[in-house]
C-alpha positions as semicolon CSV with decimal commas, in nm:
position;residue;x (nm);y (nm);z (nm)
1;M;0,784;3,152;-4,175
2;A;0,958;2,955;-3,903
3;P;0,804;2,616;-3,816
4;P;0,639;2,589;-3,474
5;A;0,860;2,472;-3,193
6;V;0,839;2,102;-3,120
7;R;0,794;2,013;-2,754
8;S;0,870;1,685;-2,586
9;W;0,596;1,466;-2,444
10;G;0,800;1,461;-2,125
11;E;0,731;1,833;-2,078
12;L;0,362;1,778;-2,015
13;Q;0,246;1,879;-1,670
14;H;0,259;1,600;-1,415
15;D;-0,114;1,623;-1,336
16;L;-0,197;1,580;-1,705
17;L;0,037;1,283;-1,735
18;V;-0,126;1,123;-1,431
19;A;-0,469;1,170;-1,592
20;I;-0,338;1,002;-1,908
21;M;-0,191;0,712;-1,712
22;S;-0,516;0,657;-1,524
23;R;-0,680;0,592;-1,862
24;V;-0,409;0,365;-2,002
25;G;-0,534;0,067;-1,804
26;A;-0,380;-0,135;-1,524
27;P;-0,263;-0,430;-1,741
28;D;-0,060;-0,199;-1,967
29;L;0,086;-0,012;-1,672
30;L;0,179;-0,337;-1,501
31;S;0,346;-0,481;-1,811
32;G;0,568;-0,180;-1,874
33;G;0,484;-0,006;-2,199
34;A;0,424;0,368;-2,166
35;P;0,596;0,412;-1,828
36;R;0,928;0,322;-1,993
37;T;0,924;0,611;-2,237
38;C;1,084;0,872;-2,013
39;S;1,136;0,962;-1,649
40;A;0,834;1,197;-1,644
41;W;0,600;0,924;-1,769
42;W;0,760;0,673;-1,532
43;A;0,688;0,902;-1,237
44;A;0,330;0,962;-1,350
45;A;0,268;0,586;-1,386
46;R;0,364;0,542;-1,022
47;D;0,166;0,830;-0,884
48;P;-0,101;0,693;-0,644
49;L;-0,368;0,900;-0,820
50;A;-0,316;0,695;-1,138
51;W;-0,419;0,382;-0,944
52;R;-0,747;0,495;-0,792
53;R;-0,938;0,286;-1,047
54;V;-0,778;-0,051;-1,123
55;D;-0,946;-0,219;-1,420
56;L;-0,822;-0,577;-1,454
57;R;-1,110;-0,712;-1,663
58;D;-0,875;-0,752;-1,963
59;W;-0,593;-0,895;-1,751
60;T;-0,423;-1,202;-1,895
61;A;-0,136;-1,420;-1,777
62;R;0,082;-1,260;-2,046
63;T;0,065;-0,931;-1,859
64;S;0,229;-1,083;-1,555
65;A;0,458;-1,306;-1,762
66;R;0,622;-1,003;-1,922
67;R;0,689;-0,854;-1,581
68;A;0,813;-1,187;-1,449
69;A;1,048;-1,225;-1,745
70;G;1,190;-0,883;-1,672
71;A;1,253;-0,993;-1,315
72;G;1,423;-1,314;-1,429
73;A;1,139;-1,554;-1,339
74;T;1,038;-1,838;-1,571
75;R;0,708;-1,821;-1,759
76;G;0,555;-2,119;-1,587
77;S;0,694;-2,061;-1,241
78;I;0,366;-1,929;-1,094
79;S;-0,001;-2,005;-1,152
80;V;-0,243;-1,766;-1,318
81;Q;-0,424;-1,713;-0,987
82;A;-0,101;-1,635;-0,804
83;A;0,008;-1,403;-1,085
84;L;-0,316;-1,206;-1,057
85;T;-0,270;-1,181;-0,680
86;G;0,080;-1,048;-0,737
87;D;-0,046;-0,780;-0,971
88;L;-0,315;-0,684;-0,721
89;E;-0,044;-0,639;-0,461
90;V;0,153;-0,417;-0,697
91;A;-0,156;-0,207;-0,772
92;A;-0,240;-0,173;-0,402
93;T;0,117;-0,069;-0,321
94;R;0,122;0,196;-0,592
95;A;-0,223;0,324;-0,493
96;D;-0,092;0,379;-0,139
97;G;-0,436;0,353;0,022
98;R;-0,617;0,557;-0,246
99;M;-0,762;0,270;-0,448
100;E;-1,132;0,344;-0,497
101;A;-1,245;0,089;-0,757
102;V;-1,125;-0,257;-0,863
103;L;-1,271;-0,448;-1,159
104;L;-1,163;-0,813;-1,147
105;P;-1,154;-1,058;-1,443
106;E;-1,404;-1,342;-1,478
107;F;-1,164;-1,608;-1,346
108;A;-1,087;-1,422;-1,023
109;D;-1,159;-1,631;-0,713
110;E;-1,255;-1,569;-0,352
111;G;-0,892;-1,509;-0,259
112;H;-0,872;-1,212;-0,493
113;L;-1,190;-1,061;-0,354
114;M;-1,072;-1,114;0,003
115;F;-0,753;-0,932;-0,091
116;L;-0,968;-0,621;-0,129
117;M;-1,025;-0,618;0,247
118;R;-0,685;-0,448;0,262
119;S;-0,844;-0,144;0,094
120;P;-1,098;-0,014;0,348
121;N;-1,158;0,302;0,142
122;L;-1,276;0,104;-0,162
123;H;-1,591;0,250;-0,320
124;Y;-1,665;-0,005;-0,592
125;F;-1,566;-0,352;-0,707
126;S;-1,666;-0,587;-0,987
127;F;-1,656;-0,960;-0,913
128;P;-1,829;-1,164;-1,187
129;T;-1,720;-1,502;-1,049
130;T;-1,975;-1,766;-0,944
131;C;-1,759;-1,956;-0,694
132;M;-1,789;-1,733;-0,385
133;A;-1,959;-1,862;-0,071
134;S;-2,208;-1,624;0,088
135;D;-2,041;-1,623;0,432
136;E;-1,699;-1,542;0,285
137;F;-1,852;-1,268;0,073
138;C;-2,019;-1,115;0,379
139;E;-1,686;-1,126;0,558
140;V;-1,536;-0,910;0,284
141;I;-1,828;-0,668;0,290
142;S;-1,786;-0,622;0,667
143;K;-1,443;-0,470;0,600
144;L;-1,560;-0,239;0,319
145;Q;-1,786;0,005;0,498
146;S;-1,707;0,282;0,246
147;L;-1,847;0,071;-0,039
148;K;-2,088;0,259;-0,266
149;G;-2,146;0,001;-0,535
150;M;-2,059;-0,343;-0,669
151;A;-2,109;-0,578;-0,963
152;V;-2,167;-0,944;-0,873
153;D;-2,300;-1,271;-1,011
154;E;-2,663;-1,365;-0,950
155;S;-2,546;-1,643;-0,715
156;L;-2,476;-1,372;-0,456
157;V;-2,814;-1,205;-0,498
158;N;-3,004;-1,334;-0,197
159;Y;-3,179;-1,152;0,083
160;D;-2,923;-1,223;0,358
161;V;-2,623;-1,115;0,152
162;L;-2,780;-0,795;0,019
163;L;-2,924;-0,705;0,358
164;H;-2,572;-0,743;0,503
165;V;-2,446;-0,503;0,235
166;H;-2,720;-0,256;0,326
167;Q;-2,637;-0,276;0,697
168;C;-2,258;-0,254;0,661
169;C;-2,235;0,005;0,382
170;P;-2,451;0,312;0,458
171;D;-2,356;0,484;0,129
172;F;-2,431;0,185;-0,095
173;L;-2,634;0,310;-0,393
174;E;-2,523;0,116;-0,702
175;L;-2,569;-0,249;-0,801
176;K;-2,485;-0,444;-1,116
177;V;-2,591;-0,807;-1,150
178;F;-2,463;-1,067;-1,398
179;A;-2,770;-1,287;-1,450
180;L;-2,922;-1,502;-1,721
181;Y;-3,281;-1,452;-1,607
182;V;-3,446;-1,216;-1,360
183;D;-3,795;-1,289;-1,233
184;E;-4,019;-1,107;-0,989
185;D;-3,878;-1,300;-0,692
186;M;-3,523;-1,184;-0,758
187;A;-3,649;-0,830;-0,815
188;S;-3,828;-0,841;-0,480
189;I;-3,510;-0,953;-0,303
190;I;-3,317;-0,659;-0,449
191;C;-3,590;-0,408;-0,370
192;E;-3,647;-0,525;-0,013
193;S;-3,281;-0,553;0,087
194;L;-3,146;-0,248;-0,099
195;P;-3,434;0,004;-0,098
196;R;-3,206;0,309;-0,144
197;L;-3,054;0,207;-0,477
198;K;-3,005;0,491;-0,722
199;K;-2,837;0,294;-1,002
200;L;-2,924;-0,061;-1,111
201;E;-2,765;-0,246;-1,402
202;I;-2,873;-0,594;-1,513
203;P;-2,760;-0,614;-1,877
204;N;-2,782;-0,913;-2,112
205;S;-3,053;-1,075;-1,903
206;D;-3,393;-1,218;-1,988
207;M;-3,622;-1,022;-1,759
208;S;-3,993;-1,060;-1,695
209;C;-4,227;-0,765;-1,719
210;A;-4,324;-0,820;-1,354
211;A;-3,959;-0,781;-1,249
212;I;-3,921;-0,454;-1,439
213;V;-4,241;-0,317;-1,287
214;K;-4,125;-0,426;-0,940
215;F;-3,803;-0,226;-0,977
216;L;-3,987;0,082;-1,101
217;D;-4,256;0,068;-0,834
218;C;-4,048;-0,023;-0,528
219;L;-3,712;0,151;-0,577
220;E;-3,838;0,502;-0,513
221;E;-3,492;0,663;-0,524
222;L;-3,386;0,487;-0,845
223;E;-3,242;0,723;-1,108
224;Y;-3,066;0,491;-1,353
225;L;-3,188;0,154;-1,483
226;D;-2,997;-0,044;-1,747
227;I;-3,156;-0,366;-1,872
228;S;-3,004;-0,349;-2,220
229;G;-2,841;-0,626;-2,417
230;Y;-3,142;-0,860;-2,436
231;E;-3,430;-0,807;-2,675
232;T;-3,732;-0,827;-2,450
233;S;-4,097;-0,782;-2,534
234;A;-4,172;-0,678;-2,176
235;I;-4,127;-0,307;-2,254
236;S;-4,486;-0,193;-2,281
237;S;-4,625;0,159;-2,285
238;S;-4,711;0,113;-1,917
239;V;-4,348;0,028;-1,834
240;L;-4,224;0,330;-2,027
241;H;-4,469;0,553;-1,841
242;K;-4,341;0,428;-1,506
243;A;-3,979;0,469;-1,621
244;S;-4,032;0,829;-1,730
245;R;-3,937;0,948;-1,381
246;L;-3,583;0,810;-1,421
247;K;-3,286;1,013;-1,540
248;A;-3,176;0,721;-1,759
249;F;-3,358;0,407;-1,877
250;I;-3,158;0,186;-2,115
251;W;-3,334;-0,109;-2,278
252;N;-3,380;-0,314;-2,594
253;S;-3,712;-0,440;-2,722
254;K;-3,825;-0,692;-2,981
255;F;-4,098;-0,448;-3,075
256;E;-4,144;-0,071;-3,069
257;L;-4,431;0,012;-2,834
258;G;-4,770;-0,127;-2,740
259;E;-4,930;-0,393;-2,525
260;F;-4,851;-0,760;-2,572
261;V;-5,035;-1,086;-2,507
262;D;-4,904;-1,441;-2,482
263;C;-5,009;-1,713;-2,724
264;S;-5,190;-1,989;-2,533
265;N;-5,026;-2,247;-2,759
266;C;-4,653;-2,162;-2,765
267;G;-4,621;-1,888;-2,501
268;E;-4,468;-1,640;-2,743
269;H;-4,567;-1,271;-2,729
270;N;-4,809;-1,155;-2,996
271;I;-4,790;-0,787;-3,088
272;N;-5,121;-0,781;-3,279
273;T;-5,414;-0,916;-3,085
274;Q;-5,637;-0,905;-3,396
275;E;-5,430;-1,165;-3,579
276;P;-5,341;-1,523;-3,479
277;C;-4,991;-1,608;-3,358
278;K;-4,746;-1,735;-3,620
279;C;-4,750;-2,081;-3,465
280;T;-5,126;-2,105;-3,530
281;M;-5,077;-2,018;-3,895
282;D;-4,795;-2,273;-3,923
283;N;-5,018;-2,543;-3,778
284;K;-5,293;-2,460;-4,028
285;V;-5,047;-2,481;-4,318
286;M;-4,920;-2,820;-4,198
287;D;-5,278;-2,945;-4,162
288;W;-5,355;-2,835;-4,518
289;L;-5,040;-3,008;-4,652
290;A;-5,133;-3,329;-4,472
291;G;-5,466;-3,336;-4,653
292;P;-5,806;-3,441;-4,515
293;S;-5,800;-3,664;-4,213
294;Q;-5,874;-4,029;-4,272
295;T;-6,151;-4,178;-4,064
296;A;-6,124;-4,536;-3,950
């Protein structure tokens, strides 16, 4: 029986190659790699449709250094910030006005975000940096009226900034926040300034029960809530009942289900109200070890 015919990767349809390239990742496309295999792959890597989503979260200076070396530049001839700007320019050129999402690395600065003003059709961006001034951020938002979602640091979560987003971006429905702690006040700011949110992500954050309830009660159009990544004891049966209306609720809990109370001594949550908190038992053990108190 004759062996099956072997076909070249270069014979794949262009649309399929473009789909593959869009999943390779911007850093790999920028550094060379797959696009150098053959002319068909080279063409697919430069198709604007492969650059609609530019994920630079894993970008490193080595990515740009390899390209610079190929162009004859020295390794230390440009700064990391300038190198990232250069790669953003390359991505924007190849996207040819079709760039819909840009995910920036943690060390990106205000200059990189302001670069996105050149892409008025942008639908989503991720900017985890903490060094952006509110007025400069609002200036960027004013130019991105097609924006549907964003991921930002908690330093940009204030009423004026989010209200500006709501006013400038009529289709804005998705928010992700990088925060260490979320209380009811921050939840109120989000709910009051962005009442039409459908998707909210605040992972790896210590969040109060009052904040979770505020989101569930006030964001009437909310469909997706992700507060995973932090083991919280604020997920009570009442919270789960309120969240049952959502299409997706992603969370982690220290306990399974049930109501919780706080210990008046240490503030820790106690899952069993019929038994004393562990700190109380520890204190009793230490008292017993110390022996009877000595009176003067």
